[in-house]
PDB file of C-alpha atoms in Angstrom:
ATOM      1  CA  UNK A  23     -14.777  -9.090   7.219  1.00  0.00           C
ATOM      2  CA  UNK A  24     -16.748  -5.795   7.287  1.00  0.00           C
ATOM      3  CA  UNK A  25     -14.182  -4.246   9.625  1.00  0.00           C
ATOM      4  CA  UNK A  26     -11.416  -5.236   7.321  1.00  0.00           C
ATOM      5  CA  UNK A  27     -13.151  -3.636   4.377  1.00  0.00           C
ATOM      6  CA  UNK A  28     -13.610  -0.419   6.395  1.00  0.00           C
ATOM      7  CA  UNK A  29      -9.936  -0.538   7.311  1.00  0.00           C
ATOM      8  CA  UNK A  30      -9.029  -0.906   3.784  1.00  0.00           C
ATOM      9  CA  UNK A  31     -11.247   1.995   2.772  1.00  0.00           C
ATOM     10  CA  UNK A  32      -9.421   4.083   5.461  1.00  0.00           C
ATOM     11  CA  UNK A  33      -6.112   3.132   3.928  1.00  0.00           C
ATOM     12  CA  UNK A  34      -7.277   4.266   0.546  1.00  0.00           C
ATOM     13  CA  UNK A  35      -8.441   7.515   2.125  1.00  0.00           C
ATOM     14  CA  UNK A  36      -4.888   8.046   3.417  1.00  0.00           C
ATOM     15  CA  UNK A  37      -3.527   7.236  -0.078  1.00  0.00           C
ATOM     16  CA  UNK A  38      -5.692   9.854  -1.780  1.00  0.00           C
ATOM     17  CA  UNK A  39      -5.033  12.501   0.860  1.00  0.00           C
ATOM     18  CA  UNK A  40      -1.407  12.028   0.407  1.00  0.00           C
ATOM     19  CA  UNK A  41      -1.759  11.751  -3.405  1.00  0.00           C
ATOM     20  CA  UNK A  42      -3.463  15.246  -3.416  1.00  0.00           C
ATOM     21  CA  UNK A  43      -0.123  16.648  -2.264  1.00  0.00           C
ATOM     22  CA  UNK A  44       1.535  15.262  -5.303  1.00  0.00           C
ATOM     23  CA  UNK A  45      -1.030  16.262  -7.873  1.00  0.00           C
ATOM     24  CA  UNK A  46       0.050  19.964  -7.722  1.00  0.00           C
ATOM     25  CA  UNK A  47      -3.580  21.022  -7.916  1.00  0.00           C
ATOM     26  CA  UNK A  48      -4.439  18.188 -10.403  1.00  0.00           C
ATOM     27  CA  UNK A  49      -1.928  19.600 -12.844  1.00  0.00           C
ATOM     28  CA  UNK A  50       0.244  16.334 -12.942  1.00  0.00           C
ATOM     29  CA  UNK A  51      -1.328  13.512 -14.769  1.00  0.00           C
ATOM     30  CA  UNK A  52      -0.155  10.258 -12.926  1.00  0.00           C
ATOM     31  CA  UNK A  53      -0.491  11.523  -9.384  1.00  0.00           C
ATOM     32  CA  UNK A  54      -4.033  12.897 -10.325  1.00  0.00           C
ATOM     33  CA  UNK A  55      -4.987   9.555 -11.732  1.00  0.00           C
ATOM     34  CA  UNK A  56      -3.771   7.751  -8.677  1.00  0.00           C
ATOM     35  CA  UNK A  57      -5.549  10.127  -6.358  1.00  0.00           C
ATOM     36  CA  UNK A  58      -8.847   9.854  -8.227  1.00  0.00           C
ATOM     37  CA  UNK A  59      -8.693   5.987  -8.323  1.00  0.00           C
ATOM     38  CA  UNK A  60      -7.943   5.815  -4.653  1.00  0.00           C
ATOM     39  CA  UNK A  61     -10.776   8.263  -3.924  1.00  0.00           C
ATOM     40  CA  UNK A  62     -13.223   6.102  -5.714  1.00  0.00           C
ATOM     41  CA  UNK A  63     -12.006   2.998  -4.131  1.00  0.00           C
ATOM     42  CA  UNK A  64     -12.140   4.487  -0.672  1.00  0.00           C
ATOM     43  CA  UNK A  65     -15.696   5.682  -0.995  1.00  0.00           C
ATOM     44  CA  UNK A  66     -16.895   2.529  -2.705  1.00  0.00           C
ATOM     45  CA  UNK A  67     -15.405   0.417   0.191  1.00  0.00           C
ATOM     46  CA  UNK A  68     -16.834   2.773   2.780  1.00  0.00           C
ATOM     47  CA  UNK A  69     -20.299   2.440   1.191  1.00  0.00           C
ATOM     48  CA  UNK A  70     -20.013  -1.361   1.249  1.00  0.00           C
ATOM     49  CA  UNK A  71     -19.038  -1.256   4.949  1.00  0.00           C
ATOM     50  CA  UNK A  72     -22.032   0.919   5.716  1.00  0.00           C
ATOM     51  CA  UNK A  73     -24.332  -1.778   4.421  1.00  0.00           C
ATOM     52  CA  UNK A  74     -23.408  -3.712   7.545  1.00  0.00           C
ATOM     53  CA  UNK A  75     -22.248  -1.056  10.020  1.00  0.00           C
ATOM     54  CA  UNK A  76     -24.079   1.993  11.462  1.00  0.00           C
ATOM     55  CA  UNK A  77     -23.385   5.117   9.351  1.00  0.00           C
ATOM     56  CA  UNK A  78     -21.948   6.997  12.359  1.00  0.00           C
ATOM     57  CA  UNK A  79     -19.591   4.207  13.409  1.00  0.00           C
ATOM     58  CA  UNK A  80     -18.463   3.461   9.877  1.00  0.00           C
ATOM     59  CA  UNK A  81     -17.866   7.152   9.027  1.00  0.00           C
ATOM     60  CA  UNK A  82     -16.025   7.925  12.360  1.00  0.00           C
ATOM     61  CA  UNK A  83     -13.647   5.024  11.908  1.00  0.00           C
ATOM     62  CA  UNK A  84     -13.014   5.850   8.212  1.00  0.00           C
ATOM     63  CA  UNK A  85     -12.255   9.448   8.908  1.00  0.00           C
ATOM     64  CA  UNK A  86     -10.216   8.539  11.945  1.00  0.00           C
ATOM     65  CA  UNK A  87      -7.974   6.096  10.012  1.00  0.00           C
ATOM     66  CA  UNK A  88      -7.605   8.777   7.336  1.00  0.00           C
ATOM     67  CA  UNK A  89      -6.638  11.486   9.845  1.00  0.00           C
ATOM     68  CA  UNK A  90      -4.231   9.330  11.767  1.00  0.00           C
ATOM     69  CA  UNK A  91      -2.605   7.882   8.614  1.00  0.00           C
ATOM     70  CA  UNK A  92      -2.347  11.259   6.865  1.00  0.00           C
ATOM     71  CA  UNK A  93      -0.797  12.859   9.918  1.00  0.00           C
ATOM     72  CA  UNK A  94       1.732  10.237  10.319  1.00  0.00           C
ATOM     73  CA  UNK A  95       2.720  10.151   6.642  1.00  0.00           C
ATOM     74  CA  UNK A  96       2.782  14.051   6.613  1.00  0.00           C
ATOM     75  CA  UNK A  97       5.298  13.938   9.439  1.00  0.00           C
ATOM     76  CA  UNK A  98       7.434  11.208   7.644  1.00  0.00           C
ATOM     77  CA  UNK A  99       7.147  12.381   4.110  1.00  0.00           C
ATOM     78  CA  UNK A 100       6.788  16.144   4.336  1.00  0.00           C
ATOM     79  CA  UNK A 101       8.596  16.914   7.713  1.00  0.00           C
ATOM     80  CA  UNK A 102       5.333  18.236   9.011  1.00  0.00           C
ATOM     81  CA  UNK A 103       5.255  19.116  12.805  1.00  0.00           C
ATOM     82  CA  UNK A 104       5.456  16.370  15.308  1.00  0.00           C
ATOM     83  CA  UNK A 105       5.221  18.588  18.383  1.00  0.00           C
ATOM     84  CA  UNK A 106       3.630  16.919  21.547  1.00  0.00           C
ATOM     85  CA  UNK A 107       0.210  18.679  21.319  1.00  0.00           C
ATOM     86  CA  UNK A 108      -0.223  17.431  17.762  1.00  0.00           C
ATOM     87  CA  UNK A 109       0.770  13.846  18.788  1.00  0.00           C
ATOM     88  CA  UNK A 110      -1.557  14.100  21.817  1.00  0.00           C
ATOM     89  CA  UNK A 111      -4.422  15.085  19.494  1.00  0.00           C
ATOM     90  CA  UNK A 112      -3.745  12.142  17.331  1.00  0.00           C
ATOM     91  CA  UNK A 113      -3.750   9.824  20.355  1.00  0.00           C
ATOM     92  CA  UNK A 114      -7.134  11.280  21.355  1.00  0.00           C
ATOM     93  CA  UNK A 115      -8.507  10.522  17.907  1.00  0.00           C
ATOM     94  CA  UNK A 116      -7.204   6.946  18.309  1.00  0.00           C
ATOM     95  CA  UNK A 117      -8.895   6.698  21.676  1.00  0.00           C
ATOM     96  CA  UNK A 118     -12.157   8.012  20.158  1.00  0.00           C
ATOM     97  CA  UNK A 119     -11.952   5.354  17.309  1.00  0.00           C
ATOM     98  CA  UNK A 120     -11.551   2.681  19.865  1.00  0.00           C
ATOM     99  CA  UNK A 121     -14.507   4.006  21.992  1.00  0.00           C
ATOM    100  CA  UNK A 122     -16.826   4.155  18.917  1.00  0.00           C
ATOM    101  CA  UNK A 123     -15.732   0.590  17.814  1.00  0.00           C
ATOM    102  CA  UNK A 124     -16.231  -0.694  21.356  1.00  0.00           C
ATOM    103  CA  UNK A 125     -19.605   0.813  21.744  1.00  0.00           C
ATOM    104  CA  UNK A 126     -20.895  -0.933  18.496  1.00  0.00           C
ATOM    105  CA  UNK A 127     -22.487  -4.302  19.270  1.00  0.00           C
ATOM    106  CA  UNK A 128     -21.648  -6.726  16.486  1.00  0.00           C
TER     107      UNK A 128
END
């Protein structure tokens, strides 16, 4: 259950990172409200997961999910670069997250 909470926290991190793009510097009300709510949810869930996981493991997985999701949505929503080096870099982040997860004894 802790890993699912951490995964959900990571998804909320993706949501607020993408939401930031739509806030226009926090000048648009509803995108700003969405972004702030998802920020709070993300951090609260991360904090809960850290009660049961080592801080380094939880934080690395949370950030990794955020980076991967944000890069993928940046490519899909905003036509950001999908050149091979960028995709390779994301693949290396995925490998790192798997390594951190596997090195954590439950």
